[in-house]
mmCIF file of C-alpha atoms and ligand atoms in Angstrom:
data_model
loop_
_atom_site.group_PDB
_atom_site.id
_atom_site.type_symbol
_atom_site.label_atom_id
_atom_site.label_comp_id
_atom_site.label_asym_id
_atom_site.label_seq_id
_atom_site.Cartn_x
_atom_site.Cartn_y
_atom_site.Cartn_z
ATOM 1 C CA UNK A 1 119.847 73.698 95.581
ATOM 2 C CA UNK A 2 119.313 70.102 94.582
ATOM 3 C CA UNK A 3 116.337 69.917 92.241
ATOM 4 C CA UNK A 4 115.235 72.616 89.830
ATOM 5 C CA UNK A 5 113.623 72.270 86.423
ATOM 6 C CA UNK A 6 110.486 72.563 84.378
ATOM 7 C CA UNK A 7 108.187 73.256 87.312
ATOM 8 C CA UNK A 8 110.199 76.323 88.313
ATOM 9 C CA UNK A 9 110.539 77.481 84.692
ATOM 10 C CA UNK A 10 106.782 77.300 84.179
ATOM 11 C CA UNK A 11 106.068 79.013 87.487
ATOM 12 C CA UNK A 12 108.482 81.864 86.714
ATOM 13 C CA UNK A 13 107.137 82.148 83.138
ATOM 14 C CA UNK A 14 103.588 82.444 84.402
ATOM 15 C CA UNK A 15 104.601 85.446 86.522
ATOM 16 C CA UNK A 16 106.447 87.086 83.633
ATOM 17 C CA UNK A 17 103.522 86.602 81.232
ATOM 18 C CA UNK A 18 101.234 88.166 83.842
ATOM 19 C CA UNK A 19 103.518 91.248 83.863
ATOM 20 C CA UNK A 20 102.791 91.468 87.589
ATOM 21 C CA UNK A 21 106.219 91.045 89.152
ATOM 22 C CA UNK A 22 105.524 93.095 92.253
ATOM 23 C CA UNK A 23 104.081 91.173 95.170
ATOM 24 C CA UNK A 24 101.128 93.527 95.489
ATOM 25 C CA UNK A 25 98.449 94.356 92.994
ATOM 26 C CA UNK A 26 98.637 91.269 90.792
ATOM 27 C CA UNK A 27 96.348 88.270 90.586
ATOM 28 C CA UNK A 28 98.825 85.526 91.345
ATOM 29 C CA UNK A 29 99.821 86.296 94.963
ATOM 30 C CA UNK A 30 102.854 84.007 94.715
ATOM 31 C CA UNK A 31 104.751 85.519 97.668
ATOM 32 C CA UNK A 32 101.701 85.584 99.874
ATOM 33 C CA UNK A 33 100.820 82.010 98.967
ATOM 34 C CA UNK A 34 104.360 80.832 99.605
ATOM 35 C CA UNK A 35 104.272 82.462 103.029
ATOM 36 C CA UNK A 36 100.996 80.708 103.855
ATOM 37 C CA UNK A 37 102.274 77.343 102.590
ATOM 38 C CA UNK A 38 105.618 77.688 104.368
ATOM 39 C CA UNK A 39 103.956 78.705 107.661
ATOM 40 C CA UNK A 40 101.645 75.716 107.306
ATOM 41 C CA UNK A 41 104.549 73.357 106.572
ATOM 42 C CA UNK A 42 106.343 74.568 109.693
ATOM 43 C CA UNK A 43 103.210 74.807 111.807
ATOM 44 C CA UNK A 44 103.557 78.498 112.704
ATOM 45 C CA UNK A 45 101.334 81.529 112.289
ATOM 46 C CA UNK A 46 103.557 84.022 110.476
ATOM 47 C CA UNK A 47 106.274 84.028 107.876
ATOM 48 C CA UNK A 48 107.738 86.591 105.485
ATOM 49 C CA UNK A 49 109.634 85.829 102.287
ATOM 50 C CA UNK A 50 112.435 88.308 101.600
ATOM 51 C CA UNK A 51 114.964 88.985 98.853
ATOM 52 C CA UNK A 52 117.712 89.550 101.379
ATOM 53 C CA UNK A 53 118.897 86.078 102.340
ATOM 54 C CA UNK A 54 119.338 84.296 105.644
ATOM 55 C CA UNK A 55 121.542 87.188 106.707
ATOM 56 C CA UNK A 56 118.671 89.635 106.254
ATOM 57 C CA UNK A 57 116.297 87.236 108.018
ATOM 58 C CA UNK A 58 118.666 86.994 111.002
ATOM 59 C CA UNK A 59 119.199 90.751 111.144
ATOM 60 C CA UNK A 60 115.436 91.336 110.998
ATOM 61 C CA UNK A 61 114.895 88.766 113.763
ATOM 62 C CA UNK A 62 117.556 90.292 116.025
ATOM 63 C CA UNK A 63 116.098 93.752 115.438
ATOM 64 C CA UNK A 64 112.626 92.362 116.173
ATOM 65 C CA UNK A 65 113.888 91.257 119.598
ATOM 66 C CA UNK A 66 114.991 94.896 120.115
ATOM 67 C CA UNK A 67 118.576 93.828 120.629
ATOM 68 C CA UNK A 68 121.179 96.558 120.239
ATOM 69 C CA UNK A 69 124.146 98.313 121.848
ATOM 70 C CA UNK A 70 124.969 97.017 125.327
ATOM 71 C CA UNK A 71 123.645 93.532 124.538
ATOM 72 C CA UNK A 72 125.506 90.260 124.033
ATOM 73 C CA UNK A 73 124.222 87.457 121.807
ATOM 74 C CA UNK A 74 125.551 83.893 122.104
ATOM 75 C CA UNK A 75 126.426 82.226 118.804
ATOM 76 C CA UNK A 76 128.509 79.147 117.961
ATOM 77 C CA UNK A 77 132.106 79.482 116.729
ATOM 78 C CA UNK A 78 131.252 77.280 113.766
ATOM 79 C CA UNK A 79 128.629 78.923 111.543
ATOM 80 C CA UNK A 80 128.596 81.109 108.451
ATOM 81 C CA UNK A 81 129.919 84.606 109.306
ATOM 82 C CA UNK A 82 126.392 85.965 108.644
ATOM 83 C CA UNK A 83 125.273 84.805 112.110
ATOM 84 C CA UNK A 84 127.909 87.063 113.672
ATOM 85 C CA UNK A 85 127.550 89.944 111.228
ATOM 86 C CA UNK A 86 123.782 90.172 111.741
ATOM 87 C CA UNK A 87 124.350 90.672 115.495
ATOM 88 C CA UNK A 88 126.863 93.437 114.773
ATOM 89 C CA UNK A 89 124.570 95.049 112.187
ATOM 90 C CA UNK A 90 122.113 95.545 115.052
ATOM 91 C CA UNK A 91 124.835 97.160 117.189
ATOM 92 C CA UNK A 92 125.179 94.249 119.625
ATOM 93 C CA UNK A 93 128.192 92.053 120.405
ATOM 94 C CA UNK A 94 128.401 88.377 119.393
ATOM 95 C CA UNK A 95 129.899 86.117 122.079
ATOM 96 C CA UNK A 96 131.313 82.886 120.725
ATOM 97 C CA UNK A 97 130.372 79.488 122.227
ATOM 98 C CA UNK A 98 131.921 76.089 121.631
ATOM 99 C CA UNK A 99 130.297 73.492 119.431
ATOM 100 C CA UNK A 100 130.232 69.908 120.683
ATOM 101 C CA UNK A 101 130.917 66.635 118.830
ATOM 102 C CA UNK A 102 127.663 67.057 116.865
ATOM 103 C CA UNK A 103 128.845 70.349 115.254
ATOM 104 C CA UNK A 104 126.104 72.292 117.047
ATOM 105 C CA UNK A 105 126.308 74.831 119.882
ATOM 106 C CA UNK A 106 127.233 73.182 123.204
ATOM 107 C CA UNK A 107 124.479 73.796 125.801
ATOM 108 C CA UNK A 108 127.074 73.512 128.606
ATOM 109 C CA UNK A 109 129.102 76.341 127.087
ATOM 110 C CA UNK A 110 125.934 78.426 126.670
ATOM 111 C CA UNK A 111 125.392 78.107 130.443
ATOM 112 C CA UNK A 112 128.993 79.137 131.162
ATOM 113 C CA UNK A 113 128.795 82.183 128.897
ATOM 114 C CA UNK A 114 125.513 83.752 130.010
ATOM 115 C CA UNK A 115 125.922 87.122 131.794
ATOM 116 C CA UNK A 116 123.416 89.850 132.745
ATOM 117 C CA UNK A 117 124.191 91.423 129.333
ATOM 118 C CA UNK A 118 123.147 88.311 127.366
ATOM 119 C CA UNK A 119 119.877 88.906 125.488
ATOM 120 C CA UNK A 120 119.614 85.999 123.050
ATOM 121 C CA UNK A 121 120.999 82.672 121.883
ATOM 122 C CA UNK A 122 121.321 81.835 118.186
ATOM 123 C CA UNK A 123 121.552 78.055 117.808
ATOM 124 C CA UNK A 124 122.644 77.132 114.281
ATOM 125 C CA UNK A 125 121.481 73.845 112.760
ATOM 126 C CA UNK A 126 124.756 73.353 110.898
ATOM 127 C CA UNK A 127 125.020 71.133 107.848
ATOM 128 C CA UNK A 128 121.616 69.601 108.516
ATOM 129 C CA UNK A 129 122.461 68.698 112.124
ATOM 130 C CA UNK A 130 119.704 69.783 114.519
ATOM 131 C CA UNK A 131 120.718 71.531 117.753
ATOM 132 C CA UNK A 132 119.620 70.273 121.170
ATOM 133 C CA UNK A 133 116.617 72.604 121.096
ATOM 134 C CA UNK A 134 114.736 71.333 124.152
ATOM 135 C CA UNK A 135 117.750 71.949 126.421
ATOM 136 C CA UNK A 136 118.591 75.287 124.752
ATOM 137 C CA UNK A 137 115.013 76.572 125.079
ATOM 138 C CA UNK A 138 114.969 75.495 128.733
ATOM 139 C CA UNK A 139 118.197 77.406 129.459
ATOM 140 C CA UNK A 140 116.808 80.446 127.610
ATOM 141 C CA UNK A 141 113.601 80.301 129.627
ATOM 142 C CA UNK A 142 115.484 80.146 132.921
ATOM 143 C CA UNK A 143 117.478 83.244 131.993
ATOM 144 C CA UNK A 144 114.808 85.207 130.102
ATOM 145 C CA UNK A 145 116.633 85.054 126.754
ATOM 146 C CA UNK A 146 115.324 85.059 123.208
ATOM 147 C CA UNK A 147 116.076 82.062 121.001
ATOM 148 C CA UNK A 148 116.604 82.948 117.336
ATOM 149 C CA UNK A 149 117.174 79.803 115.256
ATOM 150 C CA UNK A 150 119.557 79.939 112.305
ATOM 151 C CA UNK A 151 118.091 77.208 110.080
ATOM 152 C CA UNK A 152 119.866 78.360 106.917
ATOM 153 C CA UNK A 153 121.634 74.998 106.483
ATOM 154 C CA UNK A 154 118.616 72.961 107.497
ATOM 155 C CA UNK A 155 115.525 74.310 105.679
ATOM 156 C CA UNK A 156 112.678 71.976 106.623
ATOM 157 C CA UNK A 157 114.678 69.845 109.068
ATOM 158 C CA UNK A 158 113.231 68.572 112.348
ATOM 159 C CA UNK A 159 114.274 67.905 115.947
ATOM 160 C CA UNK A 160 112.156 65.515 118.032
ATOM 161 C CA UNK A 161 109.482 65.621 115.342
ATOM 162 C CA UNK A 162 109.141 69.418 115.364
ATOM 163 C CA UNK A 163 110.482 71.548 112.506
ATOM 164 C CA UNK A 164 113.615 73.536 113.271
ATOM 165 C CA UNK A 165 112.831 77.224 113.343
ATOM 166 C CA UNK A 166 109.691 76.636 115.419
ATOM 167 C CA UNK A 167 111.355 75.755 118.735
ATOM 168 C CA UNK A 168 112.584 79.227 119.585
ATOM 169 C CA UNK A 169 111.015 82.670 119.286
ATOM 170 C CA UNK A 170 111.776 83.113 115.611
ATOM 171 C CA UNK A 171 113.346 80.935 112.897
ATOM 172 C CA UNK A 172 115.498 82.179 110.008
ATOM 173 C CA UNK A 173 115.963 80.402 106.682
ATOM 174 C CA UNK A 174 118.112 80.915 103.613
ATOM 175 C CA UNK A 175 117.185 80.061 100.034
ATOM 176 C CA UNK A 176 120.512 80.939 98.472
ATOM 177 C CA UNK A 177 122.038 78.652 95.871
ATOM 178 C CA UNK A 178 123.806 76.402 98.400
ATOM 179 C CA UNK A 179 120.760 75.581 100.531
ATOM 180 C CA UNK A 180 118.345 72.644 100.514
ATOM 181 C CA UNK A 181 115.707 74.612 98.584
ATOM 182 C CA UNK A 182 116.558 77.724 96.624
ATOM 183 C CA UNK A 183 115.600 80.576 94.360
ATOM 184 C CA UNK A 184 119.255 81.507 93.834
ATOM 185 C CA UNK A 185 119.103 84.051 96.650
ATOM 186 C CA UNK A 186 116.520 84.929 99.252
ATOM 187 C CA UNK A 187 115.350 83.960 102.679
ATOM 188 C CA UNK A 188 112.521 83.885 105.134
ATOM 189 C CA UNK A 189 111.669 84.196 108.806
ATOM 190 C CA UNK A 190 108.867 82.477 110.674
ATOM 191 C CA UNK A 191 107.336 82.883 114.123
ATOM 192 C CA UNK A 192 104.219 82.414 116.219
ATOM 193 C CA UNK A 193 104.682 85.767 117.934
ATOM 194 C CA UNK A 194 102.667 88.555 116.307
ATOM 195 C CA UNK A 195 104.686 91.434 117.708
ATOM 196 C CA UNK A 196 108.026 89.827 116.763
ATOM 197 C CA UNK A 197 106.642 89.215 113.294
ATOM 198 C CA UNK A 198 105.562 92.830 112.944
ATOM 199 C CA UNK A 199 108.894 94.191 114.099
ATOM 200 C CA UNK A 200 110.851 91.831 111.833
ATOM 201 C CA UNK A 201 108.569 92.721 108.921
ATOM 202 C CA UNK A 202 109.024 96.422 109.667
ATOM 203 C CA UNK A 203 112.783 95.908 109.441
ATOM 204 C CA UNK A 204 112.259 94.622 105.882
ATOM 205 C CA UNK A 205 110.652 97.651 104.305
ATOM 206 C CA UNK A 206 112.497 100.871 105.091
ATOM 207 C CA UNK A 207 109.949 102.189 107.537
ATOM 208 C CA UNK A 208 107.072 102.169 105.075
ATOM 209 C CA UNK A 209 105.476 98.740 104.597
ATOM 210 C CA UNK A 210 103.020 100.672 102.458
ATOM 211 C CA UNK A 211 101.707 97.586 100.698
ATOM 212 C CA UNK A 212 100.672 95.691 103.777
ATOM 213 C CA UNK A 213 97.482 96.022 105.750
ATOM 214 C CA UNK A 214 99.322 95.271 109.008
ATOM 215 C CA UNK A 215 98.425 97.751 111.714
ATOM 216 C CA UNK A 216 101.685 98.123 113.555
ATOM 217 C CA UNK A 217 101.539 98.025 117.332
ATOM 218 C CA UNK A 218 104.536 100.337 117.641
ATOM 219 C CA UNK A 219 105.969 103.394 115.892
ATOM 220 C CA UNK A 220 107.312 102.248 112.518
ATOM 221 C CA UNK A 221 111.106 102.590 112.312
ATOM 222 C CA UNK A 222 113.520 103.108 109.434
ATOM 223 C CA UNK A 223 115.439 100.006 108.319
ATOM 224 C CA UNK A 224 116.217 97.971 105.181
ATOM 225 C CA UNK A 225 114.329 97.016 102.015
ATOM 226 C CA UNK A 226 114.143 93.260 101.465
ATOM 227 C CA UNK A 227 110.809 92.941 99.597
ATOM 228 C CA UNK A 228 110.463 89.679 97.663
ATOM 229 C CA UNK A 229 109.177 89.613 94.094
ATOM 230 C CA UNK A 230 106.625 87.319 92.500
ATOM 231 C CA UNK A 231 109.163 85.344 90.440
ATOM 232 C CA UNK A 232 110.965 84.410 93.642
ATOM 233 C CA UNK A 233 107.654 83.553 95.318
ATOM 234 C CA UNK A 234 106.618 81.361 92.382
ATOM 235 C CA UNK A 235 109.944 79.496 92.297
ATOM 236 C CA UNK A 236 109.908 78.971 96.055
ATOM 237 C CA UNK A 237 106.397 77.502 95.927
ATOM 238 C CA UNK A 238 107.683 74.854 93.500
ATOM 239 C CA UNK A 239 110.778 74.267 95.627
ATOM 240 C CA UNK A 240 108.593 73.832 98.684
ATOM 241 C CA UNK A 241 106.638 71.057 96.941
ATOM 242 C CA UNK A 242 109.955 69.222 96.510
ATOM 243 C CA UNK A 243 111.306 69.844 100.014
ATOM 244 C CA UNK A 244 110.136 66.713 101.815
ATOM 245 C CA UNK A 245 111.229 64.361 99.036
ATOM 246 C CA UNK A 246 114.666 66.021 98.822
ATOM 247 C CA UNK A 247 115.118 65.579 102.571
ATOM 248 C CA UNK A 248 113.865 61.987 102.432
ATOM 249 C CA UNK A 249 116.449 61.154 99.743
ATOM 250 C CA UNK A 250 119.264 62.959 101.560
ATOM 251 C CA UNK A 251 118.423 60.956 104.683
ATOM 252 C CA UNK A 252 118.226 57.711 102.726
ATOM 253 C CA UNK A 253 121.670 58.233 101.196
ATOM 254 C CA UNK A 254 123.135 59.293 104.544
ATOM 255 C CA UNK A 255 121.729 56.209 106.247
ATOM 256 C CA UNK A 256 123.052 53.917 103.524
ATOM 257 C CA UNK A 257 126.558 55.402 103.788
ATOM 258 C CA UNK A 258 126.585 55.079 107.578
ATOM 259 C CA UNK A 259 125.169 51.547 107.603
ATOM 260 C CA UNK A 260 127.559 50.311 104.911
ATOM 261 C CA UNK A 261 130.695 51.988 106.237
ATOM 262 C CA UNK A 262 130.447 52.008 110.040
ATOM 263 C CA UNK A 263 132.843 49.073 110.235
ATOM 264 C CA UNK A 264 135.679 51.141 108.746
ATOM 265 C CA UNK A 265 134.798 54.835 109.336
ATOM 266 C CA UNK A 266 133.813 56.663 112.511
ATOM 267 C CA UNK A 267 130.796 58.879 111.794
ATOM 268 C CA UNK A 268 130.183 61.731 114.218
ATOM 269 C CA UNK A 269 127.186 61.598 116.570
ATOM 270 C CA UNK A 270 124.013 63.632 116.082
ATOM 271 C CA UNK A 271 121.526 65.030 118.616
ATOM 272 C CA UNK A 272 118.906 63.080 116.670
ATOM 273 C CA UNK A 273 120.512 60.692 114.147
ATOM 274 C CA UNK A 274 117.323 59.833 112.255
ATOM 275 C CA UNK A 275 116.441 63.501 111.830
ATOM 276 C CA UNK A 276 119.821 64.703 110.617
ATOM 277 C CA UNK A 277 118.969 66.109 107.181
ATOM 278 C CA UNK A 278 122.117 64.618 105.682
ATOM 279 C CA UNK A 279 123.523 67.281 103.405
ATOM 280 C CA UNK A 280 126.864 65.719 104.426
ATOM 281 C CA UNK A 281 128.220 62.799 106.328
ATOM 282 C CA UNK A 282 130.951 63.828 108.746
ATOM 283 C CA UNK A 283 133.749 61.449 109.646
ATOM 284 C CA UNK A 284 136.094 61.724 112.630
ATOM 285 C CA UNK A 285 139.784 60.929 112.198
ATOM 286 C CA UNK A 286 142.411 60.510 114.939
ATOM 287 C CA UNK A 287 144.194 63.629 113.663
ATOM 288 C CA UNK A 288 144.268 66.237 110.893
ATOM 289 C CA UNK A 289 146.879 64.414 108.800
ATOM 290 C CA UNK A 290 144.767 61.242 108.603
ATOM 291 C CA UNK A 291 141.684 63.290 107.661
ATOM 292 C CA UNK A 292 143.586 65.152 104.953
ATOM 293 C CA UNK A 293 144.990 61.963 103.468
ATOM 294 C CA UNK A 294 141.436 60.592 103.288
ATOM 295 C CA UNK A 295 140.037 63.763 101.639
ATOM 296 C CA UNK A 296 142.778 63.737 99.020
ATOM 297 C CA UNK A 297 141.826 60.215 97.993
ATOM 298 C CA UNK A 298 138.124 61.117 97.747
ATOM 299 C CA UNK A 299 138.479 64.367 95.764
ATOM 300 C CA UNK A 300 136.049 67.239 95.312
ATOM 301 C CA UNK A 301 133.153 66.000 97.459
ATOM 302 C CA UNK A 302 135.357 65.697 100.586
ATOM 303 C CA UNK A 303 136.711 68.560 102.695
ATOM 304 C CA UNK A 304 138.237 69.027 106.127
ATOM 305 C CA UNK A 305 136.101 71.029 108.578
ATOM 306 C CA UNK A 306 139.019 73.283 109.405
ATOM 307 C CA UNK A 307 139.123 74.341 105.711
ATOM 308 C CA UNK A 308 135.581 75.767 105.890
ATOM 309 C CA UNK A 309 136.897 79.347 105.750
ATOM 310 C CA UNK A 310 134.366 81.959 106.836
ATOM 311 C CA UNK A 311 132.371 79.293 108.688
ATOM 312 C CA UNK A 312 134.987 79.404 111.466
ATOM 313 C CA UNK A 313 135.212 82.295 113.955
ATOM 314 C CA UNK A 314 138.980 82.683 113.645
ATOM 315 C CA UNK A 315 138.449 83.592 109.950
ATOM 316 C CA UNK A 316 135.847 86.297 110.550
ATOM 317 C CA UNK A 317 138.051 89.218 109.482
ATOM 318 C CA UNK A 318 135.778 92.130 110.513
ATOM 319 C CA UNK A 319 135.523 90.641 114.010
ATOM 320 C CA UNK A 320 139.225 89.872 114.206
ATOM 321 C CA UNK A 321 140.055 93.460 113.188
ATOM 322 C CA UNK A 322 137.058 94.975 115.014
ATOM 323 C CA UNK A 323 135.984 96.889 111.910
ATOM 324 C CA UNK A 324 132.315 96.077 111.767
ATOM 325 C CA UNK A 325 130.814 99.039 109.938
ATOM 326 C CA UNK A 326 131.520 101.373 107.032
ATOM 327 C CA UNK A 327 132.333 104.327 109.297
ATOM 328 C CA UNK A 328 134.003 104.149 112.731
ATOM 329 C CA UNK A 329 131.183 106.048 114.471
ATOM 330 C CA UNK A 330 128.768 103.217 113.578
ATOM 331 C CA UNK A 331 131.181 100.432 114.506
ATOM 332 C CA UNK A 332 129.592 98.591 117.441
ATOM 333 C CA UNK A 333 133.027 97.748 118.835
ATOM 334 C CA UNK A 334 133.458 101.520 119.425
ATOM 335 C CA UNK A 335 130.083 102.137 121.100
ATOM 336 C CA UNK A 336 130.356 103.272 124.745
ATOM 337 C CA UNK A 337 127.506 100.853 125.641
ATOM 338 C CA UNK A 338 129.615 97.951 124.343
ATOM 339 C CA UNK A 339 132.777 98.725 126.296
ATOM 340 C CA UNK A 340 133.361 95.981 128.849
ATOM 341 C CA UNK A 341 131.397 93.391 126.831
ATOM 342 C CA UNK A 342 133.238 90.223 125.779
ATOM 343 C CA UNK A 343 134.278 91.038 122.215
ATOM 344 C CA UNK A 344 136.973 88.330 122.204
ATOM 345 C CA UNK A 345 137.553 86.292 119.077
ATOM 346 C CA UNK A 346 140.985 84.720 119.574
ATOM 347 C CA UNK A 347 141.496 80.966 119.119
ATOM 348 C CA UNK A 348 141.635 80.586 122.935
ATOM 349 C CA UNK A 349 137.906 81.489 123.189
ATOM 350 C CA UNK A 350 136.791 78.150 121.712
ATOM 351 C CA UNK A 351 139.713 75.694 121.463
ATOM 352 C CA UNK A 352 137.489 72.622 121.335
ATOM 353 C CA UNK A 353 135.655 73.916 118.244
ATOM 354 C CA UNK A 354 138.964 74.224 116.374
ATOM 355 C CA UNK A 355 140.203 70.824 117.606
ATOM 356 C CA UNK A 356 137.029 69.101 116.374
ATOM 357 C CA UNK A 357 137.120 70.793 112.966
ATOM 358 C CA UNK A 358 140.728 69.622 112.538
ATOM 359 C CA UNK A 359 139.665 66.000 113.013
ATOM 360 C CA UNK A 360 136.434 66.095 110.997
ATOM 361 C CA UNK A 361 136.175 65.363 107.266
ATOM 362 C CA UNK A 362 132.936 66.239 105.450
ATOM 363 C CA UNK A 363 131.640 64.269 102.485
ATOM 364 C CA UNK A 364 128.861 66.040 100.543
ATOM 365 C CA UNK A 365 125.756 64.002 99.736
ATOM 366 C CA UNK A 366 123.731 64.134 96.538
ATOM 367 C CA UNK A 367 120.115 62.994 96.936
ATOM 368 C CA UNK A 368 120.037 62.088 93.234
ATOM 369 C CA UNK A 369 122.871 59.558 93.183
ATOM 370 C CA UNK A 370 121.750 56.450 91.339
ATOM 371 C CA UNK A 371 122.161 53.033 92.960
ATOM 372 C CA UNK A 372 125.325 52.481 90.904
ATOM 373 C CA UNK A 373 126.780 55.880 91.772
ATOM 374 C CA UNK A 374 126.084 55.276 95.426
ATOM 375 C CA UNK A 375 127.812 51.878 95.224
ATOM 376 C CA UNK A 376 130.851 53.543 93.621
ATOM 377 C CA UNK A 377 131.004 56.195 96.339
ATOM 378 C CA UNK A 378 130.789 53.544 99.042
ATOM 379 C CA UNK A 379 133.605 51.554 97.418
ATOM 380 C CA UNK A 380 135.723 54.694 97.112
ATOM 381 C CA UNK A 381 135.134 55.696 100.740
ATOM 382 C CA UNK A 382 135.941 52.149 101.866
ATOM 383 C CA UNK A 383 139.175 52.070 99.886
ATOM 384 C CA UNK A 384 140.221 55.491 101.218
ATOM 385 C CA UNK A 385 139.482 54.442 104.789
ATOM 386 C CA UNK A 386 142.288 51.858 104.666
HETATM 387 C C1 LIG B 401 123.900 80.597 104.273
HETATM 388 C C2 LIG B 401 123.901 80.895 105.713
HETATM 389 C C3 LIG B 401 123.474 82.128 106.223
HETATM 390 C C4 LIG B 401 123.185 83.320 105.363
HETATM 391 O O1 LIG B 401 122.328 83.129 104.343
HETATM 392 P P1 LIG B 401 122.368 84.102 103.049
HETATM 393 O O2 LIG B 401 121.124 83.703 102.346
HETATM 394 O O3 LIG B 401 123.607 83.811 102.289
HETATM 395 O O4 LIG B 401 122.318 85.495 103.559
HETATM 396 C C5 LIG B 401 123.390 82.287 107.589
HETATM 397 N N1 LIG B 401 123.749 81.292 108.428
HETATM 398 C C6 LIG B 401 124.178 80.103 107.987
HETATM 399 C C7 LIG B 401 124.532 79.046 108.975
HETATM 400 C C8 LIG B 401 124.301 79.871 106.616
HETATM 401 O O5 LIG B 401 124.786 78.699 106.179
#
C-alpha cells in the first residue's frame, strides 16, 4: 500500500451511509464495478474480487484447473509460502524450480522438471519483476500445462506491453497491506476463460453462489467462502484509479537510482528492465558478507534476499515437516495418489536460488520520495557502496 487517503475514506463512508454493505441488493454495486474496471484495465473478460487474499485467489485458480491428488505443480523456490500452500490445499504436490538472476522462475529449470504428472506452472512476478511469460507459455503449450500467474507482488505490472496475469490461463492478485494497491486484505483473480472463471468463482462461495446469476456448466461443489463486501469494493475502486500513477512513480525512482548509481553498484538484470514495477532495486554483491555490510550501512530499507524468511522454500515449515493439513488423513503428503511424486524440499533441490539470494541486497523504493529525499538516498547508497 503506497497511497491511501481522503478518496478511500469518502468511498468507504458512502457505503456505510448507504447501509448496504453486502455486495448484492444495494444500489452502489461497488464490487461489481471494481470487477468490471479491473477486467477492463487488464484487458480480460472476467474477474472476481474476494476477501480471501492472493492465497485464496491462487487456491481458487488451482481448483478451477481441477488440479488435485496425483498432480504436480511447478513453482519457484523464491515466492511467498502461499504459492506452495495453495497447491497443497488442493491436494496436489508443489515441485520447486530454480529462479534465475532476475529473481523469477527459470524457464530452463521448468523444462527439466516437467514429468507426466505435471499439470501446471505458477510463474511468480516477484518484487515487481515480470517473468519470461512468452517462453513459459510456449513451454506450457508444448506440454499441455495450465499457467496460473501469481501477480501478488506485481498488481498492474506488464511484460512486453501486456499486463501480467493475462498471459496465462488465470491471473491471481493480492490487495493485502504490503501490495502495490490495497484494501488491507483481499485479492482477485482474472481470466478470459469462462469455465475457469466459473469454477474459480464456485470455489469462493461454499457451493452456493446464491447471489449470482451465473448458470454453472458443471455440478456446483462445496468449497470456501471468500465473498467481498462493498467497503472493500469501494476502496479498491479508488486504489485502482491510483494504480498507474503509483507504478509510474515507482519506475521513475527505480530508473533514477539505477542511472545514478550504476557506476558503483551492480543492479540485477530484469526480463524487461523498463517494465520492472520497481517496488525494490536489487543489488548483487560478490558475497554475502559484502551484501550484509552494505545493508547495515543503509538501515531499515535494505535487506538481504536470504533473510526473506517464508519467501524461501527452505523456510516453508509445513513442507519441510510434511504436515500440510489439520488432520493426517487430509495431508496431501500422505495421499496414496501422491506417493512417488517429487515432494523434495531440501536445499539441494534448488542450490542456485539460495546462492543468488545470499548475494542479493534489496532496497525498498517509495514512490513518494521528494527530490531531496531521493538525493539523500542516492548519496547514502553511494557512500555505502565504497
Ligand atoms: C502476498 C503474496 C501472496 C498471498 O497473498 P495474501 O493476500 O497474503 O493471501 C501470494 N504470493 C505472493 C508472491 C505474495 O507476495
